[in-house]
Coordinates of C-alpha atoms and ligand atoms in Angstrom, one line a residue:
M246 CA 73.9 -15.8 -6.2
W247 CA 73.7 -15.8 -9.8
K248 CA 74.6 -19.9 -9.3
A249 CA 71.3 -19.7 -7.4
V250 CA 69.3 -18.2 -9.2
V251 CA 70.7 -20.1 -12.6
T252 CA 70.0 -23.4 -10.5
A253 CA 66.4 -22.2 -9.3
A254 CA 65.6 -21.6 -12.8
V255 CA 66.5 -24.8 -14.1
A256 CA 64.6 -26.5 -11.3
F257 CA 61.5 -24.0 -12.3
V258 CA 61.7 -25.6 -15.8
L259 CA 62.4 -29.2 -15.3
L260 CA 59.6 -29.1 -12.6
F261 CA 56.9 -26.8 -15.1
C262 CA 57.9 -27.4 -18.6
R263 CA 55.0 -29.3 -20.4
S264 CA 56.8 -31.9 -22.0
S265 CA 57.0 -35.3 -20.0
T266 CA 58.5 -38.7 -20.6
L267 CA 56.4 -41.3 -20.5
D268 CA 56.4 -43.2 -17.3
N269 CA 53.4 -45.3 -16.6
G270 CA 55.4 -48.7 -16.4
L271 CA 53.4 -50.7 -18.5
A272 CA 53.4 -52.4 -22.0
R273 CA 57.1 -53.7 -21.3
T274 CA 56.3 -56.4 -23.8
P275 CA 53.7 -55.9 -26.9
P276 CA 50.3 -55.8 -25.1
M277 CA 47.7 -58.4 -25.9
G278 CA 44.1 -58.3 -26.1
W279 CA 40.7 -57.9 -28.2
L280 CA 39.8 -55.0 -30.3
A281 CA 36.1 -54.5 -31.4
W282 CA 37.1 -52.2 -34.5
E283 CA 38.2 -54.5 -37.4
R284 CA 35.2 -57.3 -36.9
F285 CA 32.2 -55.5 -35.6
R286 CA 32.9 -51.8 -37.1
C287 CA 30.4 -49.1 -36.4
N288 CA 27.3 -51.5 -36.3
V289 CA 25.2 -49.7 -34.1
D290 CA 21.9 -51.0 -35.2
C291 CA 20.9 -53.0 -32.1
V292 CA 17.3 -53.4 -33.2
D293 CA 18.1 -55.8 -36.0
D294 CA 21.1 -56.9 -34.9
P295 CA 21.3 -57.1 -31.2
Y296 CA 24.0 -59.6 -31.3
N297 CA 26.6 -58.2 -33.3
C298 CA 26.3 -54.3 -32.2
I299 CA 28.6 -51.9 -30.4
S300 CA 27.1 -52.6 -27.3
E301 CA 27.8 -53.1 -23.7
E302 CA 26.1 -56.7 -24.3
L303 CA 29.0 -57.2 -26.5
F304 CA 31.6 -56.1 -24.4
M305 CA 30.6 -58.0 -21.6
Q306 CA 30.0 -61.4 -24.1
M307 CA 33.9 -60.7 -25.1
A308 CA 34.8 -60.3 -21.5
D309 CA 32.9 -63.5 -20.7
R310 CA 34.8 -65.2 -23.3
L311 CA 38.4 -63.7 -22.5
A312 CA 38.2 -64.9 -18.7
E313 CA 36.7 -68.0 -19.2
D314 CA 38.2 -69.9 -22.5
G315 CA 41.7 -69.8 -21.4
W316 CA 42.5 -66.4 -23.5
K317 CA 43.2 -64.3 -20.2
E318 CA 45.7 -66.9 -19.0
L319 CA 47.9 -66.4 -22.0
G320 CA 48.0 -62.7 -22.0
Y321 CA 44.9 -61.7 -23.8
N322 CA 44.0 -59.2 -20.7
Y323 CA 42.6 -56.1 -22.6
L324 CA 39.3 -55.8 -23.8
N325 CA 38.8 -52.4 -26.4
I326 CA 36.1 -50.9 -27.3
D327 CA 37.0 -49.1 -30.3
D328 CA 34.9 -46.1 -31.8
C329 CA 31.5 -45.4 -31.9
W330 CA 30.5 -45.9 -28.2
M331 CA 29.7 -42.1 -27.6
S332 CA 26.6 -40.5 -27.4
M333 CA 26.6 -37.9 -30.4
D334 CA 26.7 -35.2 -28.0
R335 CA 28.7 -34.1 -24.7
D336 CA 26.5 -33.6 -21.9
E337 CA 26.0 -30.0 -20.6
Q338 CA 29.4 -29.9 -18.7
G339 CA 31.1 -31.2 -21.7
N340 CA 32.0 -34.6 -20.6
L341 CA 31.6 -37.3 -22.8
Y342 CA 29.0 -40.1 -22.2
A343 CA 28.0 -43.3 -23.7
N344 CA 25.0 -44.0 -25.9
K345 CA 22.5 -44.7 -23.0
T346 CA 20.4 -46.9 -25.4
R347 CA 23.5 -49.3 -26.4
F348 CA 25.2 -48.9 -23.0
P349 CA 22.1 -48.6 -20.7
N350 CA 24.9 -49.0 -17.7
G351 CA 27.5 -46.7 -18.9
I352 CA 31.1 -46.8 -19.1
K353 CA 31.9 -47.1 -15.9
K354 CA 29.4 -50.4 -14.8
L355 CA 30.8 -52.1 -17.8
A356 CA 34.7 -51.3 -16.6
D357 CA 33.9 -53.2 -13.2
Y358 CA 32.7 -55.8 -14.8
V359 CA 35.3 -56.3 -17.1
H360 CA 37.7 -55.6 -14.0
S361 CA 35.8 -58.3 -11.9
K362 CA 36.7 -61.0 -14.3
G363 CA 40.3 -59.8 -14.1
L364 CA 40.8 -58.1 -17.5
K365 CA 41.3 -54.2 -18.5
L366 CA 39.4 -52.1 -20.0
G367 CA 40.4 -49.9 -23.2
I368 CA 38.4 -47.1 -24.8
Y369 CA 38.5 -45.0 -27.9
L370 CA 38.5 -41.1 -28.6
D371 CA 40.0 -39.2 -31.0
F372 CA 42.3 -36.2 -30.9
G373 CA 40.4 -33.9 -33.7
T374 CA 37.2 -32.6 -33.8
H375 CA 35.5 -35.7 -34.5
T376 CA 36.3 -39.5 -34.1
C377 CA 36.5 -41.1 -37.3
G378 CA 32.7 -42.3 -37.6
G379 CA 31.7 -38.5 -36.7
Y380 CA 31.2 -38.9 -32.9
P381 CA 32.7 -36.5 -30.7
G382 CA 36.2 -35.4 -30.5
S383 CA 38.6 -34.4 -27.9
I384 CA 40.8 -31.7 -29.2
K385 CA 39.3 -28.8 -26.6
Y386 CA 38.7 -31.2 -23.8
L387 CA 42.0 -33.1 -23.6
Q388 CA 42.4 -32.8 -19.7
K389 CA 38.3 -33.1 -19.2
D390 CA 38.1 -36.3 -21.1
A391 CA 41.3 -38.0 -19.5
E392 CA 39.6 -37.3 -16.2
T393 CA 36.4 -38.8 -17.4
I394 CA 38.4 -42.4 -18.6
A395 CA 40.2 -42.4 -15.4
G396 CA 37.2 -42.0 -13.3
W397 CA 35.8 -44.6 -14.8
G398 CA 38.6 -47.0 -14.5
I399 CA 40.0 -47.3 -17.8
D400 CA 43.7 -49.1 -18.7
M401 CA 43.8 -47.9 -22.2
L402 CA 43.4 -45.2 -24.4
K403 CA 43.3 -45.7 -28.1
M404 CA 43.7 -42.3 -29.7
D405 CA 42.6 -41.4 -33.3
G406 CA 43.5 -39.1 -35.6
C407 CA 40.6 -38.0 -37.7
Y408 CA 39.8 -34.5 -38.3
A409 CA 42.9 -33.2 -37.0
N410 CA 45.9 -31.1 -38.3
V411 CA 49.1 -33.5 -38.2
S412 CA 50.8 -30.6 -37.0
D413 CA 48.5 -30.1 -33.6
M414 CA 49.3 -33.5 -33.3
S415 CA 53.2 -32.9 -31.7
W416 CA 51.5 -31.2 -28.8
G417 CA 48.4 -32.6 -28.8
Y418 CA 49.7 -36.3 -27.9
P419 CA 51.8 -35.0 -25.1
D420 CA 49.4 -33.1 -23.7
M421 CA 46.7 -36.3 -23.5
E422 CA 49.6 -38.4 -22.1
M423 CA 50.7 -35.5 -19.4
Y424 CA 46.8 -35.2 -18.5
M425 CA 46.4 -39.2 -18.2
N426 CA 49.5 -39.1 -16.1
K427 CA 48.0 -36.5 -13.9
T428 CA 44.9 -38.6 -12.9
G429 CA 47.5 -41.0 -11.4
R430 CA 45.9 -44.0 -13.1
P431 CA 48.2 -45.9 -15.1
I432 CA 46.3 -45.9 -18.5
L433 CA 48.6 -47.7 -21.8
F434 CA 48.3 -45.2 -24.5
S435 CA 48.1 -46.2 -28.2
C436 CA 48.3 -43.1 -30.2
S437 CA 47.4 -42.9 -34.0
W438 CA 49.9 -39.9 -34.6
P439 CA 52.2 -41.4 -36.7
A440 CA 50.1 -43.3 -39.0
Y441 CA 48.4 -39.7 -39.6
A442 CA 51.7 -38.1 -40.0
G443 CA 52.9 -40.6 -42.9
G444 CA 54.3 -43.4 -41.0
I445 CA 57.8 -42.6 -42.0
K446 CA 58.6 -38.8 -41.7
V447 CA 58.2 -39.0 -37.8
N448 CA 60.4 -38.5 -34.8
Y449 CA 59.6 -41.8 -32.8
T450 CA 62.0 -41.0 -30.2
A451 CA 59.4 -38.0 -29.3
I452 CA 56.5 -40.5 -30.1
A453 CA 58.1 -43.5 -27.8
D454 CA 58.2 -40.4 -25.0
H455 CA 54.8 -40.4 -24.7
C456 CA 53.1 -43.1 -26.6
N457 CA 53.1 -46.8 -25.4
M458 CA 52.4 -48.1 -28.8
W459 CA 51.4 -46.7 -31.8
R460 CA 49.7 -47.2 -35.4
N461 CA 52.1 -46.3 -38.3
Y462 CA 50.0 -47.2 -41.4
G463 CA 46.7 -48.0 -42.7
D464 CA 44.2 -50.2 -41.8
I465 CA 43.9 -53.8 -41.5
Q466 CA 41.2 -55.4 -43.4
D467 CA 39.5 -59.0 -43.7
S468 CA 42.4 -59.9 -46.5
W469 CA 45.2 -61.5 -47.1
D470 CA 46.3 -58.7 -49.2
S471 CA 45.5 -56.4 -46.4
V472 CA 47.9 -58.8 -44.5
T473 CA 50.5 -59.0 -46.6
N474 CA 50.8 -55.2 -48.2
I475 CA 51.2 -54.7 -44.5
I476 CA 54.0 -57.0 -44.2
D477 CA 55.9 -55.4 -46.8
W478 CA 55.5 -52.2 -45.5
Y479 CA 56.8 -52.9 -42.0
G480 CA 59.7 -55.0 -43.9
N481 CA 59.9 -51.9 -46.4
N482 CA 60.7 -49.3 -43.7
Q483 CA 62.3 -51.3 -41.0
D484 CA 65.2 -49.1 -40.8
I485 CA 63.0 -46.8 -39.1
L486 CA 60.5 -48.5 -37.5
V487 CA 63.1 -51.1 -35.8
P488 CA 64.9 -48.6 -33.1
A489 CA 61.7 -47.1 -32.4
A490 CA 60.4 -50.4 -30.7
G491 CA 61.2 -52.2 -26.9
P492 CA 59.9 -52.7 -23.5
G493 CA 57.1 -49.9 -23.3
N494 CA 57.1 -48.4 -26.6
W495 CA 55.7 -50.9 -29.8
N496 CA 54.9 -50.3 -33.3
D497 CA 51.2 -51.5 -34.3
P498 CA 50.9 -53.2 -37.6
D499 CA 46.9 -53.1 -36.4
M500 CA 45.1 -55.8 -35.4
L501 CA 45.0 -59.9 -35.8
I502 CA 42.2 -60.8 -37.9
V503 CA 42.7 -65.0 -37.5
G504 CA 39.5 -65.9 -36.8
D505 CA 37.8 -64.0 -39.4
Y506 CA 36.0 -64.6 -42.8
S507 CA 38.9 -64.5 -45.1
L508 CA 42.3 -66.4 -44.2
S509 CA 43.0 -69.7 -44.6
Y510 CA 44.9 -72.0 -42.2
E511 CA 48.1 -71.1 -43.9
E512 CA 47.6 -67.7 -44.1
S513 CA 46.3 -67.4 -40.6
K514 CA 49.5 -69.1 -38.9
A515 CA 51.1 -66.6 -41.5
Q516 CA 50.0 -63.4 -39.7
M517 CA 50.3 -64.7 -35.8
A518 CA 54.0 -65.5 -36.9
M519 CA 54.8 -62.4 -38.9
W520 CA 52.9 -60.0 -35.5
A521 CA 55.3 -62.5 -33.2
I522 CA 58.1 -61.5 -35.5
L523 CA 57.5 -58.1 -35.6
A524 CA 56.9 -57.9 -32.0
A525 CA 53.6 -56.1 -32.6
P526 CA 50.9 -55.6 -30.0
L527 CA 48.6 -59.3 -30.5
F528 CA 44.8 -57.3 -30.2
M529 CA 42.7 -59.9 -31.9
S530 CA 39.6 -58.6 -33.6
N531 CA 37.5 -61.8 -34.1
D532 CA 34.3 -63.1 -32.7
L533 CA 35.3 -65.1 -29.4
R534 CA 31.7 -66.4 -29.2
S535 CA 32.2 -69.0 -32.3
I536 CA 35.6 -69.0 -33.5
S537 CA 36.8 -72.2 -35.1
P538 CA 39.0 -74.6 -33.3
E539 CA 41.6 -74.1 -35.6
A540 CA 42.0 -70.8 -35.4
R541 CA 41.6 -70.9 -31.4
S542 CA 44.7 -73.3 -31.8
I543 CA 46.7 -70.4 -33.7
L544 CA 46.0 -67.6 -31.4
M545 CA 46.8 -70.0 -28.4
N546 CA 50.0 -71.4 -29.8
K547 CA 52.0 -70.9 -26.4
E548 CA 55.5 -71.3 -28.2
V549 CA 54.5 -68.2 -30.7
I550 CA 53.0 -65.7 -27.8
R551 CA 56.1 -66.9 -26.4
I552 CA 58.5 -65.2 -28.8
S553 CA 55.8 -62.2 -29.0
Q554 CA 56.4 -62.0 -25.5
D555 CA 60.2 -62.2 -25.5
S556 CA 61.2 -60.0 -22.9
L557 CA 64.6 -58.3 -25.0
G558 CA 61.9 -56.8 -26.9
M559 CA 63.7 -56.4 -29.9
Q560 CA 61.5 -56.1 -33.3
G561 CA 62.4 -58.4 -36.2
R562 CA 63.9 -57.8 -39.4
R563 CA 63.2 -59.2 -43.0
V564 CA 66.7 -59.6 -43.8
I565 CA 66.3 -61.3 -47.3
K566 CA 63.7 -60.7 -49.6
G567 CA 64.4 -63.9 -51.7
T568 CA 64.5 -64.1 -55.5
N569 CA 62.1 -67.6 -55.3
K570 CA 59.4 -65.4 -53.3
V571 CA 60.3 -66.7 -50.5
E572 CA 61.4 -64.3 -47.2
T573 CA 63.2 -64.7 -44.3
W574 CA 62.4 -62.5 -41.3
I575 CA 64.8 -62.8 -38.1
R576 CA 63.8 -61.6 -34.4
Q577 CA 66.7 -62.0 -32.0
V578 CA 65.2 -63.0 -28.7
Q579 CA 66.6 -62.7 -25.2
A580 CA 68.2 -66.3 -24.7
K581 CA 72.1 -65.5 -25.8
D582 CA 72.6 -66.5 -29.4
T583 CA 69.1 -67.4 -30.0
F584 CA 66.6 -66.6 -33.0
A585 CA 63.4 -66.9 -34.2
V586 CA 63.1 -67.2 -37.9
A587 CA 60.3 -67.2 -40.1
F588 CA 60.1 -68.0 -43.5
L589 CA 56.8 -66.7 -45.3
N590 CA 56.2 -68.2 -48.8
R591 CA 54.5 -65.5 -50.9
R592 CA 54.3 -67.9 -54.2
E593 CA 51.0 -68.8 -55.0
D594 CA 52.0 -71.7 -57.4
G595 CA 49.9 -74.0 -55.9
M596 CA 52.0 -76.7 -54.1
P597 CA 54.3 -76.5 -50.9
Y598 CA 57.9 -75.2 -51.5
N599 CA 61.0 -76.6 -50.8
H600 CA 63.4 -73.8 -49.5
T601 CA 66.3 -74.7 -48.8
L602 CA 69.5 -72.8 -46.9
T603 CA 72.1 -73.0 -44.5
L604 CA 72.2 -70.8 -41.2
G605 CA 75.7 -69.5 -42.3
S606 CA 73.7 -67.8 -45.0
L607 CA 71.8 -66.1 -42.1
N608 CA 74.6 -64.4 -40.7
F609 CA 74.4 -67.3 -37.5
T610 CA 77.6 -67.2 -35.8
S611 CA 77.7 -70.2 -33.1
S612 CA 80.7 -72.3 -34.1
M613 CA 78.8 -75.3 -32.4
G614 CA 76.0 -75.0 -35.2
Y615 CA 72.2 -74.7 -34.0
E616 CA 69.1 -76.8 -32.8
V617 CA 66.6 -76.1 -35.1
V618 CA 62.6 -76.4 -33.9
D619 CA 59.3 -76.1 -35.3
V620 CA 57.4 -73.6 -33.7
Y621 CA 54.3 -73.8 -33.9
D622 CA 54.4 -78.2 -33.9
N623 CA 57.3 -78.4 -32.1
R624 CA 58.8 -80.6 -34.4
R625 CA 62.9 -81.1 -34.5
Y626 CA 64.2 -80.5 -37.4
G627 CA 67.8 -80.9 -36.1
H628 CA 71.4 -80.3 -35.5
F629 CA 72.7 -78.1 -37.9
K630 CA 76.4 -76.7 -38.5
L631 CA 76.6 -73.2 -40.1
D632 CA 77.2 -75.1 -43.1
T633 CA 74.6 -78.0 -43.2
K634 CA 71.8 -77.7 -45.9
L635 CA 68.3 -76.9 -44.2
T636 CA 65.5 -77.6 -46.5
V637 CA 62.0 -76.4 -45.0
S638 CA 58.5 -76.8 -46.9
I639 CA 56.8 -74.0 -46.7
D640 CA 52.7 -74.0 -48.1
P641 CA 51.7 -71.4 -50.7
N642 CA 50.9 -67.9 -48.4
G643 CA 52.4 -69.8 -45.5
V644 CA 55.0 -69.6 -43.3
V645 CA 57.4 -72.0 -41.7
F646 CA 58.6 -70.9 -38.1
V647 CA 61.1 -72.2 -36.2
Y648 CA 63.6 -71.2 -33.3
A649 CA 67.3 -71.5 -33.6
Y650 CA 69.3 -71.9 -30.6
P651 CA 73.0 -72.6 -30.0
S652 CA 73.7 -76.5 -29.7
K653 CA 76.4 -76.9 -26.7
Ligands
GLA270 C1 40.3 -45.5 -38.0 C2 40.9 -46.6 -37.4 C3 40.9 -47.6 -37.4 C4 39.1 -47.8 -36.6 C5 38.4 -46.4 -37.1 C6 37.4 -46.4 -36.1 O1 40.1 -46.1 -39.1 O2 42.6 -46.2 -37.8 O3 41.3 -48.5 -36.4 O4 39.4 -46.9 -35.1 O5 38.9 -45.7 -37.6 O6 36.5 -45.2 -36.5

């Protein structure tokens, strides 16, 4: 009798307890797409700046570019709205709705359009009382908002954490995930929870139970300083961050700014290579209507994308910080004993730097040695035994990105 009561009680708890685990099956590899924020911000001035303001027109144009210019085929399939899409108030029933001047046809129509192009639509909410831009927050409306976005056909949610207590996030983000699950629509969940909770003082196992990806750190800005500041933070905290990542769950160092105003060609290659090493989500924030051929070729490099999307899903590490200001970052990939290696030049002394090493010094172990190939241009460096010297020439603020696989 007691046994039956206990079994029933356990079954009840299992069935109705609030905590669930993320089972949406999404983001088995780092998600890819385009996100409005870094490049288009909260530009709501469609009178003086109609071409660049946050409006359905902007997202339809970006959807066209993603679908027609070859991005989608490479995996860039999420088109994501960020802040400043909403009306300043909810409707009489408490529902969110888009600003009627800038999104005259509403989000559902936009989602239909995006889906008709074979893409997915992401949207932005904030867990707190307001979004970071001052639009309505979701804290009292989690279930309603989950149902609203699912009803519109949304495929991904970035939930920000402005104007919220960090202590509320440990129930709030899981609740949002539960409400989204209840709608029956798989919605990739990008949480800003760790970024607001200090990035490292958080329980990543709990976060990974509820979020497919999460911002850990500050916003990327359009500068090399910002990119390197983020890279340093991920390197300095890798012992906490790397174990948290894997299929279904990714650390998010924020958007790719390749194609924007600040990065040189070498810096752009470096950001892309580093985001691939970090197993980072690849969300471009740039103007796909006018992107340069150089930026496009970097973002579209199939070998870099192949490393980013490697099915082992293991985030890379900074293994050598380098007294010569050359950092060595390594990501292990699925193929046996095979590694992607980025040599990142943090020097500013104005000429390419010859960096010499042996693969043995990187703790590679294949006794047959390795074949080393440049990831960006497929150039073969050759065959290297563990103690053979390899010299790479790296431009200032640049990267040499290679792939090393065991020789037969
Ligand atoms: C925060 C986020 C950014 C962006 C803005 C929008 O700063 O970190 O990525 O979403 O809010 O206001």
